[in-house]
Coordinates of C-alpha atoms in Angstrom, one line a residue:
X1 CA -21.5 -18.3 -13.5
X2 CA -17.9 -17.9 -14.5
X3 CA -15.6 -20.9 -13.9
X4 CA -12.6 -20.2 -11.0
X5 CA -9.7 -20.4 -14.5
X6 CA -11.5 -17.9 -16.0
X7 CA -11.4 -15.1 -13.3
X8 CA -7.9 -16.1 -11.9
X9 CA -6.9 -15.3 -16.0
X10 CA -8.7 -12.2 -15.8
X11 CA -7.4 -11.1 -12.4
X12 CA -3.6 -12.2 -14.0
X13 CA -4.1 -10.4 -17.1
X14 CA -4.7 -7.3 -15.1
X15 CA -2.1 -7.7 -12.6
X16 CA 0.2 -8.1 -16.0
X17 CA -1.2 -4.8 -17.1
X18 CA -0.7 -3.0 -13.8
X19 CA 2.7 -4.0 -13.5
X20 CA 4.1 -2.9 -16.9
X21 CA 2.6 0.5 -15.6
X22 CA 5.3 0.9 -13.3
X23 CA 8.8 3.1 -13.9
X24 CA 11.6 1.3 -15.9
X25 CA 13.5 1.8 -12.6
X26 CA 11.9 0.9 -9.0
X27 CA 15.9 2.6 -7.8
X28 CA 14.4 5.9 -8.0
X29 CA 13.7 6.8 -4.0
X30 CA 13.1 10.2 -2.1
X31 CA 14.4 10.9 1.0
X32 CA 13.8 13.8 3.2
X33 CA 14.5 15.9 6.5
X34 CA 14.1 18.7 9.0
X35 CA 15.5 20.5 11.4
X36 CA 14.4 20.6 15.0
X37 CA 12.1 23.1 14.8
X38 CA 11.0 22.8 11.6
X39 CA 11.8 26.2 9.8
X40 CA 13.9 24.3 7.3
X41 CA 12.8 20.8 5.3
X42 CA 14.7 19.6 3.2
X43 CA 14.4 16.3 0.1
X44 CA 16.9 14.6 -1.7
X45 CA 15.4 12.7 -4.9
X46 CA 16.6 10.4 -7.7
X47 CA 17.2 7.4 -9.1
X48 CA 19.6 5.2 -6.9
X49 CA 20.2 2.5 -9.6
X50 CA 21.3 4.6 -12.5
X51 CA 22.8 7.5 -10.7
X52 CA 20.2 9.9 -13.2
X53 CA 17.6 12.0 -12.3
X54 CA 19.1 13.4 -8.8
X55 CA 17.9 17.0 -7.2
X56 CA 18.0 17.9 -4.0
X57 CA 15.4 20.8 -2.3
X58 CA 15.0 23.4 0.6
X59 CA 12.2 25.0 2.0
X60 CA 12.1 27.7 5.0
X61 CA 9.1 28.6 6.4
X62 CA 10.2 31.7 8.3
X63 CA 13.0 33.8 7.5
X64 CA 14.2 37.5 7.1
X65 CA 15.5 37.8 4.1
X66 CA 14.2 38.7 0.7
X67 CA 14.9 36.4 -2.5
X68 CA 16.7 37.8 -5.6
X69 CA 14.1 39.0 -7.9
X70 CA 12.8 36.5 -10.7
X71 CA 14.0 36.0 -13.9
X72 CA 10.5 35.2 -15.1
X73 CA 7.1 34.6 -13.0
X74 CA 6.2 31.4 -11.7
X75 CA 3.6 29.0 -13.9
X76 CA 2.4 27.5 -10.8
X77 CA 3.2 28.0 -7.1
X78 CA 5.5 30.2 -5.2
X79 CA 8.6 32.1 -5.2
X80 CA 11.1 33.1 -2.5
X81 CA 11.4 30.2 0.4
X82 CA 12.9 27.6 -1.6
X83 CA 16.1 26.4 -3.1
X84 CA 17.2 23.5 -5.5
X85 CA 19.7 22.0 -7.2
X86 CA 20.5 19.0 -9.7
X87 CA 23.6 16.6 -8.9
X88 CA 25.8 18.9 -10.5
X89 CA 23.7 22.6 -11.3
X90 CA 24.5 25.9 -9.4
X91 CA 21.7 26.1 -6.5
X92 CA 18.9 28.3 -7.5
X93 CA 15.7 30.0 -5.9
X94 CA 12.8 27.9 -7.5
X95 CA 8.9 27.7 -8.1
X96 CA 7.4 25.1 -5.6
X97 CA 3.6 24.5 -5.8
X98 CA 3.3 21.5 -2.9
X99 CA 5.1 20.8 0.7
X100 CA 7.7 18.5 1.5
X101 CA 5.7 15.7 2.8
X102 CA 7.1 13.5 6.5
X103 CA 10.4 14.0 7.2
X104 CA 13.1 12.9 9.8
X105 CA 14.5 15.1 12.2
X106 CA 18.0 15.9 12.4
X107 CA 19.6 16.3 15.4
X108 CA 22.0 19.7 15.0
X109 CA 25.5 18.9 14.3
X110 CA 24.4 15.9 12.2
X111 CA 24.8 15.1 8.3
X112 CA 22.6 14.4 6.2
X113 CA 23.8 12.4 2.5
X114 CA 21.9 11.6 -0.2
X115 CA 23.5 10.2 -4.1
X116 CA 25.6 13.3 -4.5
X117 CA 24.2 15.3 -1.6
X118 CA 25.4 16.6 1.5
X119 CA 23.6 18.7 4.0
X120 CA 25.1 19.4 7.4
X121 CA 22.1 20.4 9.7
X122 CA 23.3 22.9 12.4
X123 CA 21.6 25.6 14.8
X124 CA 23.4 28.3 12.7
X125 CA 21.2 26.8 9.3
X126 CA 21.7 24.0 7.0
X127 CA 24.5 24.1 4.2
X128 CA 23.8 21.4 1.5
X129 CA 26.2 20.8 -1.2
X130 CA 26.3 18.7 -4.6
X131 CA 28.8 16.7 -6.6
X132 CA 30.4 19.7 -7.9
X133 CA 30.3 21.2 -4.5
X134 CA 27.8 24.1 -5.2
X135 CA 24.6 24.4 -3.2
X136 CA 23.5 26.8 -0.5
X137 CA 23.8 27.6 3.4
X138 CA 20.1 28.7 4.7
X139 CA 19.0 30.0 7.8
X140 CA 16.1 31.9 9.2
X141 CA 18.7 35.6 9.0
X142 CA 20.2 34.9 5.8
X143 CA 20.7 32.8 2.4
X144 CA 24.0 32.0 0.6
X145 CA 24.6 30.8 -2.9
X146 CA 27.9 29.2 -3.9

């Protein structure tokens, strides 16, 4: 039978191990939302600490309008219902291949910030802008890109 030092050493040396596993930075942090009826969910993501890594998303479930056309096909997932953006990129149509996950819901007329993000929620859609104030204005009749 092994003495109680030697498996607290063991049990130590693997914590040791599991903890140099994690991310250089524990800042990085996700947040998301949707809208009252839940057409439109949106996530803002990045590292909090360092300012890097920030992107912000929108998906509609149901809506009228068709997407532009792709540049290229998707690798994985699909097309058409979702929008992103970096902290300071145009906003673009993108390739999803998963669901935003639990979100909040916004009451209409409220705003939503996240880093460099701004998204004001409103019956008429949500418009969500960045640090160089591009981004998007999304609803279930139409889709704007500025």
């Amino acid at each position: 039978m092994r003495s109680v030092p030697v498996v607290r050493f063991v049990l130590l040396a693997l914590l040791g191990l599991l903890l140099s596993a994690v991310p250089a930075s524990a800042a990085f942090k996700a947040r998301a939302f949707k809208t009252k009826t839940g057409n439109i969910r949106c996530i803002g993501e990045g590292d909090t600490a360092t300012g890097k890594d920030f992107g912000m998303r929108c998906d509609i479930t149901h809506h009228t309008w068709k997407a532009p056309k792709q540049s290229k096909p998707c690798t994985e997932g699909d097309y058409g219902s979702s929008l992103g953006m970096t902290k300071r990129s145009g906003a673009k149509f993108i390739c999803v291949s998963d669901a935003i996950g639990p979100a909040r819901t916004m009451k209409y007329g409220s705003v939503f910030r996240f880093g460099p993000f701004r998204c004001t929620i409103k019956t008429s859609g949500v418009r969500c802008t960045n640090a160089n104030h591009h981004g998007w204005s999304v609803s279930r009749e139409r889709v704007r890109r500025f």
